């Protein structure tokens, strides 16, 4: 049995599970914000098409691609639903793994594919079926590259959690950390669940994409002193906190 047949079999199992599981209420109409034609959109479209071509027949639903840009601070909307058919982009907040951000400053420092690392993994994933887990309805993921092939064994999924809600971000200026999963607030997860599950591509990397379409490193972004990073500053910062804003 080839990988495509195996993945389709997993999806069929998920469809049967969905019929019997209690799912969260989904909005009757998505509040899409068409931004086709902006420099950011054009960069995202290029990345989506490039990664779809690389993934080949491992992806059997090619209308929408999820792009997770862990190259920007967690206070920013860095998870994109790129609708290639409608030529529109939607952006959401998403958490990264605690093993990738040991200082808990909101920046992802490293990736890992090791079990028990609690880190995020980079690379291409295929979205599988819905299931009911610790955080309610969740979406299983299959890693398609050596950098994330342990996703299923590590239980790397998409789900919602309180530490990814807007109230957490407003209070702390950054998202909470997961154990390597892609975690959203309730409203954002409803959009992602409806649009990205069932055989679509999710691609993750530290791209650092800006509004003008440029890709900047963390150092370049910090040099811009962007106010929307919402960093919190202690009264008496240590040397490390001065160098890494937002670290506590």
Coordinates of C-alpha atoms in Angstrom, one line a residue:
X1 CA 0.0 0.0 0.0
X2 CA 1.5 3.4 -0.9
X3 CA 1.4 6.5 1.3
X4 CA -1.5 8.1 -0.6
X5 CA -3.7 5.1 0.0
X6 CA -2.7 4.9 3.6
X7 CA -3.5 8.6 4.2
X8 CA -6.9 8.2 2.4
X9 CA -7.7 5.3 4.6
X10 CA -7.0 7.3 7.7
X11 CA -9.2 10.1 6.3
X12 CA -12.1 7.6 5.8
X13 CA -11.8 6.5 9.4
X14 CA -12.0 10.1 10.5
X15 CA -15.1 10.8 8.5
X16 CA -16.8 7.9 10.2
X17 CA -15.7 9.2 13.6
X18 CA -17.0 12.7 12.8
X19 CA -20.4 11.3 12.3
X20 CA -20.6 10.1 15.9
X21 CA -18.5 12.8 17.7
X22 CA -19.7 16.0 19.1
X23 CA -18.1 18.8 17.1
X24 CA -17.9 22.5 18.0
X25 CA -20.5 24.9 16.5
X26 CA -19.1 26.4 13.3
X27 CA -20.0 29.8 12.1
X28 CA -22.7 30.0 9.3
X29 CA -20.5 32.3 7.3
X30 CA -16.8 32.9 7.6
X31 CA -15.6 36.5 7.9
X32 CA -13.1 36.3 5.2
X33 CA -10.9 39.3 4.5
X34 CA -9.8 39.1 0.8
X35 CA -6.4 40.6 0.5
X36 CA -5.4 39.3 -2.9
X37 CA -2.7 41.3 -4.7
X38 CA -0.9 42.6 -1.6
X39 CA 2.9 41.9 -1.4
X40 CA 2.3 39.6 1.6
X41 CA -0.4 37.6 -0.3
X42 CA 1.9 37.2 -3.3
X43 CA 4.7 35.8 -1.2
X44 CA 2.3 33.4 0.5
X45 CA 0.8 32.3 -2.8
X46 CA 4.3 31.5 -4.1
X47 CA 5.2 29.5 -1.0
X48 CA 1.9 27.6 -1.1
X49 CA 2.3 26.6 -4.8
X50 CA 6.0 25.7 -4.3
X51 CA 5.2 23.4 -1.4
X52 CA 2.2 21.8 -3.1
X53 CA 4.5 20.9 -6.0
X54 CA 7.1 19.4 -3.6
X55 CA 4.5 17.4 -1.7
X56 CA 3.0 15.9 -4.9
X57 CA 0.3 13.3 -4.6
X58 CA 0.6 13.1 -0.8
X59 CA -1.8 16.0 -0.9
X60 CA -5.2 15.2 -2.5
X61 CA -7.1 18.4 -1.7
X62 CA -5.2 21.3 -3.2
X63 CA -7.5 24.3 -2.9
X64 CA -6.4 25.6 0.5
X65 CA -2.9 25.6 2.0
X66 CA -2.0 26.3 5.6
X67 CA 1.3 28.2 6.1
X68 CA 2.6 28.6 9.7
X69 CA 5.3 31.2 9.8
X70 CA 7.2 30.6 13.1
X71 CA 9.7 33.3 12.0
X72 CA 7.7 36.1 13.7
X73 CA 6.7 36.7 17.3
X74 CA 3.7 34.8 18.7
X75 CA 1.9 38.1 19.3
X76 CA 1.5 38.4 15.6
X77 CA -1.0 36.6 13.3
X78 CA 1.4 34.1 11.7
X79 CA -0.9 31.2 10.6
X80 CA -2.3 31.7 7.1
X81 CA -5.1 30.0 5.2
X82 CA -4.1 30.5 1.6
X83 CA -7.1 29.9 -0.6
X84 CA -5.6 29.4 -4.1
X85 CA -9.0 29.0 -5.7
X86 CA -10.5 32.2 -4.4
X87 CA -7.2 34.0 -4.2
X88 CA -7.6 35.2 -0.7
X89 CA -5.7 34.9 2.6
X90 CA -6.9 34.8 6.2
X91 CA -4.5 35.2 9.1
X92 CA -4.7 33.8 12.7
X93 CA -2.7 33.5 15.9
X94 CA -1.0 30.2 16.7
X95 CA 1.2 28.8 19.5
X96 CA 4.5 27.0 19.2
X97 CA 6.1 24.3 21.3
X98 CA 7.6 25.0 24.7
X99 CA 10.7 23.0 23.7
X100 CA 11.3 25.5 20.9
X101 CA 11.0 28.5 23.2
X102 CA 12.6 27.7 26.5
X103 CA 13.0 31.3 27.5
X104 CA 9.2 31.8 26.9
X105 CA 9.8 35.1 25.2
X106 CA 7.4 34.5 22.3
X107 CA 10.1 33.7 19.7
X108 CA 10.7 30.2 18.4
X109 CA 14.4 29.4 18.8
X110 CA 14.7 25.9 17.4
X111 CA 12.9 22.9 16.0
X112 CA 13.0 19.2 16.9
X113 CA 11.4 16.0 15.6
X114 CA 12.4 14.0 18.8
X115 CA 9.7 12.4 20.9
X116 CA 9.5 14.1 24.3
X117 CA 11.1 17.3 23.1
X118 CA 7.8 19.3 23.3
X119 CA 9.2 21.3 20.4
X120 CA 7.7 22.4 17.1
X121 CA 8.8 20.6 13.9
X122 CA 9.3 22.3 10.6
X123 CA 8.3 21.0 7.2
X124 CA 5.2 19.8 5.3
X125 CA 2.3 18.0 6.9
X126 CA -0.9 16.5 5.5
X127 CA -4.0 17.1 7.5
X128 CA -5.9 14.0 8.5
X129 CA -9.2 13.3 10.3
X130 CA -11.0 15.0 13.1
X131 CA -11.1 13.2 16.5
X132 CA -12.2 13.9 20.1
X133 CA -9.2 14.4 22.4
X134 CA -8.2 16.2 25.6
X135 CA -8.9 19.6 24.1
X136 CA -12.1 18.6 22.3
X137 CA -12.2 18.3 18.5
X138 CA -8.7 18.1 17.1
X139 CA -7.1 17.3 13.7
X140 CA -4.4 14.6 13.3
X141 CA -1.4 15.5 11.1
X142 CA 1.0 13.3 9.1
X143 CA 4.6 14.5 8.7
X144 CA 5.9 14.3 5.1
X145 CA 9.5 15.1 5.6
X146 CA 12.5 13.8 7.7
X147 CA 12.2 16.9 9.9
X148 CA 8.6 16.0 11.0
X149 CA 8.0 12.4 10.2
X150 CA 7.4 11.6 13.9
X151 CA 4.3 13.8 14.0
X152 CA 1.9 10.9 14.4
X153 CA 4.0 9.2 17.1
X154 CA 4.5 12.5 18.9
X155 CA 0.7 13.2 18.8
X156 CA 1.4 16.5 17.0
X157 CA -2.1 17.8 16.1
X158 CA -4.1 21.0 15.6
X159 CA -6.4 21.9 18.5
X160 CA -7.7 24.8 20.6
X161 CA -6.7 25.8 24.2
X162 CA -7.2 28.6 26.7
X163 CA -3.5 29.7 26.5
X164 CA -4.1 30.6 22.8
X165 CA -7.2 32.8 23.4
X166 CA -7.1 36.5 22.7
X167 CA -7.4 37.2 26.5
X168 CA -4.2 35.4 27.2
X169 CA -2.4 37.4 24.4
X170 CA -3.8 40.6 25.7
X171 CA -2.6 39.9 29.3
X172 CA 0.8 38.6 28.5
X173 CA 1.7 40.0 25.1
X174 CA 2.5 36.5 23.7
X175 CA 0.8 33.2 23.2
X176 CA 1.1 30.3 25.6
X177 CA 3.2 27.3 24.6
X178 CA 2.1 23.9 23.4
X179 CA 3.9 20.5 23.5
X180 CA 4.7 20.9 19.8
X181 CA 1.1 21.1 18.5
X182 CA -0.5 23.9 16.5
X183 CA -2.8 25.5 19.0
X184 CA -5.4 28.2 18.4
X185 CA -8.0 30.2 20.3
X186 CA -11.6 28.8 20.0
X187 CA -12.8 31.2 17.2
X188 CA -9.6 30.9 15.1
X189 CA -9.7 27.1 15.4
X190 CA -13.2 26.9 14.0
X191 CA -12.0 28.6 10.8
X192 CA -8.9 26.3 10.6
X193 CA -10.9 23.2 11.3
X194 CA -13.5 23.9 8.7
X195 CA -11.0 25.0 6.0
X196 CA -7.8 22.9 6.4
X197 CA -8.7 19.4 7.5
X198 CA -9.1 16.4 5.2
X199 CA -6.1 15.9 3.0
X200 CA -4.7 19.4 2.7
X201 CA -1.2 20.8 3.1
X202 CA 0.1 22.5 6.2
X203 CA 3.6 23.9 5.8
X204 CA 5.7 25.2 8.6
X205 CA 9.0 27.2 8.6
X206 CA 10.6 30.3 10.0
X207 CA 9.9 32.6 7.1
X208 CA 9.6 35.9 8.8
X209 CA 7.2 37.3 6.2
X210 CA 6.3 41.0 6.6
X211 CA 3.5 43.1 5.2
X212 CA 5.6 44.2 2.3
X213 CA 6.4 40.6 1.4
X214 CA 10.0 40.7 2.6
X215 CA 11.4 37.8 4.7
X216 CA 13.3 39.1 7.7
X217 CA 15.2 37.4 10.5
X218 CA 14.4 37.9 14.1
X219 CA 17.3 40.4 14.5
X220 CA 16.0 42.4 11.6
X221 CA 12.5 42.5 13.0
X222 CA 13.7 43.6 16.4
X223 CA 15.8 46.3 14.9
X224 CA 12.6 47.8 13.4
X225 CA 11.2 48.1 17.0
X226 CA 7.7 47.2 15.8
X227 CA 5.1 48.3 18.3
X228 CA 2.7 45.5 17.4
X229 CA 5.0 42.9 19.0
X230 CA 3.4 43.9 22.4
X231 CA 6.5 43.0 24.4
X232 CA 6.2 43.2 28.2
X233 CA 9.2 44.8 30.0
X234 CA 10.2 44.0 33.6
X235 CA 11.0 46.9 36.0
X236 CA 14.6 45.7 36.5
X237 CA 15.5 43.7 33.4
X238 CA 18.5 41.3 33.6
X239 CA 21.2 41.4 30.9
X240 CA 19.4 38.5 29.1
X241 CA 16.1 40.3 29.2
X242 CA 17.6 43.4 27.8
X243 CA 19.0 41.4 24.9
X244 CA 15.8 39.3 24.4
X245 CA 12.8 41.5 25.0
X246 CA 9.8 39.8 26.6
X247 CA 11.8 37.0 28.3
X248 CA 10.7 36.3 31.9

